[in-house]
Short mmCIF file of C-alpha atoms in Angstrom, two decimals:
data_model
loop_
_atom_site.label_atom_id
_atom_site.label_comp_id
_atom_site.label_asym_id
_atom_site.label_seq_id
_atom_site.Cartn_x
_atom_site.Cartn_y
_atom_site.Cartn_z
CA MET A 833 -0.03 -0.05 0.01
CA ASN A 834 1.58 3.34 -1.06
CA ASN A 835 1.47 6.55 0.93
CA GLU A 836 -1.45 8.00 -1.06
CA GLU A 837 -3.58 4.91 -0.34
CA GLN A 838 -2.66 5.01 3.35
CA LEU A 839 -3.58 8.69 3.46
CA ARG A 840 -6.91 7.97 1.79
CA ILE A 841 -7.69 5.46 4.60
CA LEU A 842 -6.86 8.09 7.22
CA ALA A 843 -9.01 10.61 5.36
CA LEU A 844 -11.99 8.24 5.44
CA ARG A 845 -11.40 7.47 9.13
CA SER A 846 -11.16 11.19 9.92
CA ASP A 847 -14.41 11.97 8.02
CA ARG A 848 -16.31 9.27 9.93
CA TRP A 849 -14.93 10.43 13.24
CA LEU A 850 -15.95 14.03 12.43
CA LYS A 851 -19.49 13.14 11.46
CA ASP A 852 -20.23 10.38 13.95
CA PHE A 853 -18.69 11.86 17.05
CA VAL A 854 -17.21 15.37 16.83
CA LEU A 855 -20.03 17.41 15.20
CA PRO A 856 -22.83 15.78 17.29
CA LEU A 857 -20.90 16.19 20.56
CA TRP A 858 -19.95 19.78 20.02
CA TRP A 859 -23.49 20.70 19.05
CA ARG A 860 -25.09 18.73 21.92
CA ASN A 861 -22.69 19.78 24.62
CA GLY A 862 -20.55 22.45 23.03
CA ALA A 863 -23.46 24.78 22.38
CA ASP A 864 -25.20 26.55 25.23
CA HIS A 865 -28.84 25.72 24.49
CA LYS A 866 -30.10 27.93 27.31
CA ARG A 867 -28.21 31.19 26.86
CA GLY A 868 -27.03 30.86 23.29
CA GLY A 869 -23.57 30.72 21.72
CA PHE A 870 -20.88 28.14 21.98
CA GLN A 871 -18.78 26.94 24.90
CA GLU A 872 -15.01 27.59 25.05
CA LEU A 873 -14.07 24.12 26.30
CA LEU A 874 -15.32 20.60 26.82
CA GLY A 875 -13.78 18.54 29.57
CA LEU A 876 -12.49 15.08 28.76
CA ASP A 877 -15.79 13.78 30.09
CA GLY A 878 -17.53 15.72 27.32
CA LEU A 879 -19.07 18.37 29.57
CA PRO A 880 -18.35 22.10 29.61
CA PRO A 881 -16.62 23.65 32.60
CA PRO A 882 -18.84 26.36 34.18
CA ASN A 883 -18.46 30.12 34.20
CA LEU A 884 -15.88 30.59 31.46
CA PRO A 885 -15.48 33.84 29.53
CA ARG A 886 -16.34 33.54 25.82
CA ARG A 887 -14.15 34.88 23.05
CA ALA A 888 -15.69 36.39 19.91
CA ARG A 889 -13.30 34.29 17.77
CA VAL A 890 -14.77 31.01 19.08
CA GLN A 891 -18.31 32.06 18.15
CA GLY A 892 -17.19 32.89 14.61
CA ARG A 893 -15.10 29.75 14.23
CA GLN A 894 -17.87 27.42 15.39
CA SER A 895 -20.34 29.04 12.96
CA TYR A 896 -17.83 28.46 10.23
CA VAL A 897 -17.37 24.88 11.31
CA TYR A 898 -21.00 23.95 11.04
CA ALA A 899 -21.44 25.72 7.74
CA ILE A 900 -18.54 23.64 6.33
CA ALA A 901 -20.08 20.60 7.94
CA GLY A 902 -23.09 21.04 5.67
CA THR A 903 -20.86 21.05 2.61
CA LEU A 904 -19.12 17.88 3.81
CA GLY A 905 -22.47 16.02 4.01
CA TRP A 906 -23.09 15.96 7.76
CA VAL A 907 -26.79 15.21 8.22
CA GLY A 908 -27.18 16.89 11.64
CA PRO A 909 -28.70 20.31 12.23
CA TRP A 910 -25.85 22.20 10.55
CA GLN A 911 -28.00 25.11 9.37
CA LYS A 912 -29.18 25.96 12.87
CA ALA A 913 -25.74 25.38 14.31
CA ALA A 914 -24.06 27.56 11.71
CA SER A 915 -26.30 30.52 12.52
CA TYR A 916 -26.06 29.87 16.26
CA GLY A 917 -22.70 31.46 16.94
CA LEU A 918 -23.18 34.40 14.52
CA ASP A 919 -26.55 35.27 16.10
CA TYR A 920 -24.90 35.22 19.48
CA LEU A 921 -22.12 37.46 18.19
CA ASN A 922 -24.64 40.00 16.96
CA ARG A 923 -26.53 39.97 20.25
CA HIS A 924 -23.61 40.24 22.67
CA TYR A 925 -20.45 41.36 20.85
CA LEU A 926 -21.51 43.98 18.33
CA ARG A 927 -20.43 47.47 19.47
CA GLN A 928 -22.12 50.77 18.59
CA ASP A 929 -19.33 51.54 16.06
CA GLY A 930 -20.07 48.36 14.10
CA LEU A 931 -17.06 46.37 15.24
CA TYR A 932 -17.19 43.32 17.53
CA ARG A 933 -15.78 43.28 21.05
CA THR A 934 -13.46 40.42 22.05
CA LEU A 935 -14.81 38.96 25.28
CA VAL A 936 -18.07 38.49 27.16
CA SER A 937 -19.17 36.50 30.22
CA GLU A 938 -21.23 33.31 30.16
CA ASP A 939 -24.26 35.58 30.61
CA GLY A 940 -23.25 37.87 27.75
CA ALA A 941 -21.98 40.77 29.84
CA THR A 942 -19.02 42.66 28.41
CA LEU A 943 -15.67 41.70 29.87
CA ASP A 944 -13.32 43.25 27.28
CA ASP A 945 -14.71 45.83 24.88
CA THR A 946 -11.57 45.83 22.66
CA ALA A 947 -12.25 45.24 19.00
CA MET A 948 -9.49 42.93 17.73
CA LEU A 949 -8.77 42.71 13.99
CA TYR A 950 -8.37 38.97 14.52
CA ASP A 951 -11.93 38.66 15.75
CA GLN A 952 -13.32 40.84 12.94
CA ALA A 953 -11.64 38.47 10.45
CA PHE A 954 -13.30 35.40 11.88
CA THR A 955 -16.70 37.19 11.97
CA LEU A 956 -16.20 37.94 8.22
CA LEU A 957 -15.22 34.29 7.63
CA ALA A 958 -18.34 33.06 9.47
CA MET A 959 -20.53 35.36 7.38
CA ALA A 960 -19.01 34.11 4.13
CA SER A 961 -19.29 30.46 4.98
CA ILE A 962 -22.93 30.80 6.04
CA TYR A 963 -23.85 32.90 2.99
CA GLY A 964 -22.15 30.27 0.80
CA VAL A 965 -24.50 27.53 1.99
CA LEU A 966 -27.55 29.67 2.66
CA PRO A 967 -27.59 32.07 -0.27
CA ASP A 968 -30.96 33.53 0.74
CA ARG A 969 -29.14 35.19 3.64
CA GLY A 970 -28.45 38.39 1.69
CA ASP A 971 -28.29 40.23 4.99
CA LEU A 972 -24.88 38.62 5.57
CA LYS A 973 -23.46 40.14 2.44
CA ILE A 974 -24.64 43.57 3.52
CA ALA A 975 -23.29 43.01 7.02
CA ALA A 976 -19.88 41.88 5.73
CA HIS A 977 -19.46 44.94 3.51
CA GLU A 978 -20.44 47.22 6.44
CA LEU A 979 -18.02 45.45 8.78
CA PHE A 980 -15.13 45.72 6.32
CA ASP A 981 -15.90 49.38 5.81
CA ARG A 982 -15.62 49.89 9.57
CA ILE A 983 -12.32 47.99 9.62
CA ALA A 984 -10.91 50.04 6.78
CA GLN A 985 -12.04 53.33 8.34
CA SER A 986 -10.63 52.60 11.80
CA ARG A 987 -7.69 50.25 11.29
CA ARG A 988 -6.08 50.89 7.94
CA HIS A 989 -2.35 51.60 8.33
CA PRO A 990 -0.67 54.24 6.14
CA GLU A 991 2.25 51.88 5.54
CA GLY A 992 -0.16 49.20 4.25
CA GLY A 993 -2.31 46.64 5.92
CA PHE A 994 -4.18 47.14 9.16
CA MET A 995 -3.55 47.66 12.85
CA GLU A 996 -4.63 45.05 15.40
CA SER A 997 -5.05 46.87 18.72
CA LEU A 998 -3.34 49.57 20.70
CA SER A 999 -1.38 47.10 22.82
CA ARG A 1000 0.03 45.02 19.96
CA PRO A 1001 -0.79 46.90 16.76
CA TYR A 1002 1.33 45.42 14.03
CA GLN A 1003 1.03 41.67 13.56
CA ALA A 1004 1.02 39.28 10.64
CA ASN A 1005 -1.48 36.81 12.09
CA PRO A 1006 -4.59 38.88 11.90
CA HIS A 1007 -3.77 39.64 8.25
CA MET A 1008 -3.57 35.94 7.56
CA HIS A 1009 -7.12 35.41 8.76
CA LEU A 1010 -8.35 38.54 6.97
CA LEU A 1011 -6.84 37.05 3.80
CA GLU A 1012 -8.67 33.84 4.56
CA ALA A 1013 -11.96 35.74 4.95
CA ALA A 1014 -11.33 37.61 1.67
CA LEU A 1015 -10.81 34.34 -0.20
CA ALA A 1016 -13.94 32.94 1.35
CA TRP A 1017 -16.03 35.90 0.25
CA ARG A 1018 -14.47 35.82 -3.21
CA ASP A 1019 -15.78 32.27 -3.54
CA VAL A 1020 -19.36 33.36 -2.89
CA GLU A 1021 -19.72 36.80 -4.49
CA SER A 1022 -18.05 38.67 -7.32
CA ASP A 1023 -16.97 41.99 -5.78
CA ALA A 1024 -13.54 43.44 -6.59
CA MET A 1025 -13.32 44.60 -2.97
CA TRP A 1026 -12.25 41.14 -1.84
CA ASP A 1027 -9.71 40.70 -4.66
CA ASP A 1028 -8.22 44.08 -3.76
CA LEU A 1029 -8.02 43.12 -0.12
CA ALA A 1030 -6.33 39.82 -0.89
CA ASP A 1031 -3.91 41.54 -3.24
CA GLU A 1032 -3.00 44.07 -0.53
CA ILE A 1033 -2.41 41.51 2.16
CA VAL A 1034 -0.40 39.22 -0.06
CA ALA A 1035 1.77 42.12 -1.17
CA LEU A 1036 2.39 43.03 2.45
CA CYS A 1037 3.30 39.42 3.18
CA LEU A 1038 5.73 39.19 0.33
CA THR A 1039 7.43 42.48 1.02
CA LYS A 1040 7.30 42.82 4.81
CA PHE A 1041 6.28 39.65 6.68
CA ILE A 1042 8.62 37.26 4.90
CA ASP A 1043 12.30 37.67 5.74
CA PRO A 1044 14.03 37.72 2.31
CA GLU A 1045 17.34 36.33 3.63
CA GLY A 1046 16.05 33.78 6.15
CA GLY A 1047 13.13 32.56 4.05
CA PHE A 1048 10.58 32.51 6.92
CA LEU A 1049 7.64 34.67 8.05
CA ARG A 1050 7.90 36.88 11.12
CA GLU A 1051 5.04 37.66 13.47
CA PHE A 1052 5.48 41.06 15.13
CA PHE A 1053 6.49 44.45 13.68
CA ASP A 1054 6.86 48.14 14.41
CA ARG A 1055 4.80 50.83 12.71
CA LYS A 1056 7.11 50.75 9.62
CA TRP A 1057 6.55 46.99 9.28
CA ARG A 1058 10.11 46.33 10.42
CA PRO A 1059 10.74 43.34 12.76
CA LEU A 1060 9.96 44.45 16.30
CA ASP A 1061 12.87 44.88 18.69
CA GLY A 1062 13.07 42.18 21.37
CA PRO A 1063 12.16 38.50 21.50
CA GLU A 1064 8.80 38.90 19.72
CA GLY A 1065 10.45 40.34 16.64
CA HIS A 1066 12.55 37.15 16.34
CA SER A 1067 9.65 34.69 16.69
CA ILE A 1068 8.85 32.06 14.10
CA GLU A 1069 5.77 29.85 14.41
CA PRO A 1070 6.01 26.72 12.22
CA GLY A 1071 2.22 26.38 12.16
CA HIS A 1072 1.90 29.84 10.64
CA GLN A 1073 4.52 29.07 7.93
CA PHE A 1074 2.26 26.20 6.83
CA GLU A 1075 -0.93 28.20 7.16
CA TRP A 1076 0.37 31.11 5.10
CA CYS A 1077 1.72 28.56 2.59
CA TRP A 1078 -1.80 27.18 2.10
CA LEU A 1079 -3.25 30.66 1.53
CA LEU A 1080 -0.54 31.93 -0.73
CA GLU A 1081 -0.66 28.86 -2.94
CA ARG A 1082 -4.44 29.31 -3.31
CA TRP A 1083 -4.13 32.96 -4.21
CA GLY A 1084 -1.16 32.42 -6.46
CA ARG A 1085 -3.12 29.96 -8.49
CA LEU A 1086 -6.10 32.30 -8.74
CA ARG A 1087 -3.87 35.14 -9.83
CA ASN A 1088 -1.57 32.97 -11.96
CA ASP A 1089 1.26 34.50 -9.94
CA ASP A 1090 4.48 32.51 -9.87
CA ARG A 1091 6.12 34.80 -7.27
CA THR A 1092 3.30 34.17 -4.74
CA ARG A 1093 3.42 30.44 -5.38
CA ALA A 1094 7.18 30.36 -4.98
CA ALA A 1095 6.78 32.16 -1.62
CA ALA A 1096 4.31 29.45 -0.53
CA ARG A 1097 6.98 26.83 -1.11
CA VAL A 1098 9.59 28.84 0.76
CA LEU A 1099 7.30 29.02 3.78
CA TYR A 1100 6.52 25.35 3.56
CA ASN A 1101 10.21 24.54 3.79
CA ALA A 1102 10.53 26.95 6.76
CA GLY A 1103 7.74 25.13 8.49
CA LEU A 1104 9.46 21.76 7.96
CA ARG A 1105 12.43 23.11 9.97
CA GLY A 1106 10.10 23.29 12.98
CA ILE A 1107 9.29 19.53 12.89
CA ASP A 1108 10.61 17.53 15.84
CA ARG A 1109 11.16 14.24 14.05
CA LYS A 1110 11.39 12.30 17.30
CA ARG A 1111 7.71 13.11 18.00
CA ASP A 1112 7.03 13.83 14.30
CA ALA A 1113 5.25 16.98 15.36
CA ALA A 1114 5.51 20.67 14.50
CA VAL A 1115 6.64 22.58 17.56
CA ASP A 1116 5.00 25.81 18.73
CA GLU A 1117 7.81 28.32 18.27
CA LEU A 1118 11.34 28.78 16.99
CA ALA A 1119 13.70 31.74 17.14
CA ASP A 1120 14.77 33.17 13.81
CA ASP A 1121 17.97 31.12 13.96
CA PHE A 1122 15.67 28.09 13.99
CA ILE A 1123 16.52 27.15 17.51
CA VAL A 1124 13.46 25.79 19.40
CA ARG A 1125 11.92 28.25 21.80
CA ARG A 1126 8.78 26.31 22.75
CA ALA A 1127 9.05 22.59 22.31
CA THR A 1128 5.39 21.99 23.09
CA ALA A 1129 3.42 20.93 20.00
CA ARG A 1130 -0.17 22.10 19.95
CA LEU A 1131 -2.75 20.38 17.86
CA TRP A 1132 -3.43 23.15 15.33
CA PRO A 1133 0.04 23.31 13.65
CA GLN A 1134 -0.28 19.63 12.84
CA THR A 1135 -3.50 20.36 10.84
CA GLU A 1136 -1.76 23.13 8.96
CA ARG A 1137 1.10 20.86 8.12
CA VAL A 1138 -1.32 18.44 6.51
CA LYS A 1139 -3.07 21.20 4.52
CA ALA A 1140 0.18 22.71 3.23
CA ALA A 1141 1.58 19.41 2.03
CA LEU A 1142 -1.67 18.45 0.34
CA ILE A 1143 -2.15 21.67 -1.54
CA LEU A 1144 1.41 21.64 -2.84
CA SER A 1145 0.96 17.97 -3.88
CA GLN A 1146 -1.85 18.95 -6.21
CA THR A 1147 0.45 20.37 -8.86
CA ALA A 1148 3.57 18.38 -8.11
CA GLU A 1149 4.79 15.37 -10.11
CA GLY A 1150 7.01 12.35 -9.60
CA GLU A 1151 9.30 12.36 -6.55
CA ALA A 1152 8.14 15.81 -5.39
CA ARG A 1153 4.49 14.63 -5.25
CA LYS A 1154 5.57 11.50 -3.34
CA GLN A 1155 7.45 13.62 -0.78
CA TYR A 1156 4.44 15.87 -0.21
CA PHE A 1157 2.21 12.84 0.30
CA ASP A 1158 4.80 11.32 2.65
CA GLU A 1159 4.76 14.50 4.74
CA ALA A 1160 0.95 14.69 4.74
CA LEU A 1161 0.73 11.09 5.86
CA ARG A 1162 3.19 11.59 8.70
CA ALA A 1163 1.38 14.71 9.83
CA ALA A 1164 -2.07 13.03 9.66
CA ALA A 1165 -0.81 10.04 11.64
CA THR A 1166 0.60 12.37 14.30
CA LEU A 1167 -2.68 14.27 14.36
CA TRP A 1168 -4.61 11.09 15.15
CA ARG A 1169 -2.65 10.72 18.39
CA TYR A 1170 -4.32 13.91 19.56
CA PHE A 1171 -7.74 12.50 18.79
CA GLU A 1172 -7.37 9.42 21.04
CA THR A 1173 -9.41 10.48 24.07
CA PRO A 1174 -11.68 8.74 26.59
CA THR A 1175 -14.70 10.48 25.07
CA PRO A 1176 -14.86 10.08 21.26
CA GLY A 1177 -15.12 13.47 19.54
CA LEU A 1178 -12.64 15.31 21.76
CA TRP A 1179 -8.92 15.95 21.42
CA ARG A 1180 -5.75 16.70 23.27
CA ASP A 1181 -4.28 20.13 22.64
CA LYS A 1182 -0.64 20.12 23.81
CA LEU A 1183 2.00 17.45 23.17
CA LEU A 1184 4.98 17.81 25.53
CA SER A 1185 8.60 17.22 24.64
CA ASP A 1186 8.58 13.84 26.46
CA GLY A 1187 5.75 12.59 24.18
CA THR A 1188 2.95 12.89 26.69
CA PHE A 1189 -0.08 15.11 26.49
CA VAL A 1190 -1.24 17.78 28.94
CA GLU A 1191 -4.37 16.57 30.73
CA GLU A 1192 -6.85 19.43 30.17
CA PRO A 1193 -10.21 20.22 28.54
CA ALA A 1194 -10.48 20.26 24.76
CA PRO A 1195 -10.58 23.80 23.32
CA ALA A 1196 -13.44 24.58 20.92
CA SER A 1197 -11.15 26.78 18.89
CA SER A 1198 -9.29 23.72 17.62
CA LEU A 1199 -12.31 22.48 15.67
CA TYR A 1200 -11.90 25.18 13.03
CA HIS A 1201 -8.43 23.79 12.25
CA ILE A 1202 -9.63 20.21 12.37
CA ILE A 1203 -12.46 20.61 9.91
CA CYS A 1204 -10.28 22.60 7.51
CA CYS A 1205 -7.80 19.78 7.57
CA ILE A 1206 -10.41 17.05 7.02
CA ALA A 1207 -11.96 19.10 4.16
CA SER A 1208 -8.54 19.37 2.58
CA LEU A 1209 -8.01 15.63 2.88
CA LYS A 1210 -11.40 14.93 1.20
CA GLN A 1211 -10.59 17.43 -1.58
CA ALA A 1212 -7.15 16.00 -2.26
CA LEU A 1213 -8.23 12.35 -1.92
CA PRO A 1214 -11.77 12.10 -3.32
#
């Protein structure tokens, strides 16, 4: 059995696990059916811990998850679930200025009124994913345009791109998710606004975020988009190298842009330098000399490693294609170690350097990464 056949078996297993266990559990116990919205965590017994603050990004991510679940053929109540988080966002997170605050209590009271660019990006992504499967929701298209107008008016940076917040204003990561949202909207409506946004972010990535000498993407910058002084300016996250690779390859194909696609491969190779081959897992953080800073390996970078290898395999041939499938298979096999929990449908989040997992509740935020990974497996291995 070759690596492609083995990967197909893992893809089928993952799809069954998602539909039979994950999606039902996170709708049954991971949604708050009394107060609305989605829970932040489920304990390893499958029950939510009480009295946890709720982040805006989780509501947007879970709405996205259930919209994608519908496209993957889940027969559960995906339409209701997809709207559930977005409705909760609009009730409890929407500020008077049209942006979404970042944190509320379990009862919906404001805990942090800051509007993070990161959270606005996931709200846009949720809107696009729901509109894509429920095209009669024209209100979402109007809301998305209004939200992006607010972002552009309040956060656009004169040096290009957008500012995150006053405390940490210049970051690559929110732009990555804003690019993802732009691509999602481009898939469901023909408005040049989304193309222009994607072009702007990709140009910023190619000229500022990616270090031209080191061949990796940095995370934190000063107001001139120069690497920030101090440890943050020297940080590399292998998971983000893979995640940007996936997005740049998609946009490069749409634009027929060889430079963007070449950058995707550069970042893929940078991500590979963050693989601990003893555990066969992507670690959480490197310094810009590729020395490990944080040897823990969270779940989400493993999903991005699968996605990056798969998308690059699609246009590769011969030995290169085989190598991409080898890497995707290794990453998917590692990922399955995170899924082995006492309650089917949950996951571990942090793999330690000694090969053991931290015993803690499963974060809802991981499901966005998981379903993207499984969708990529299904697309690459129909």
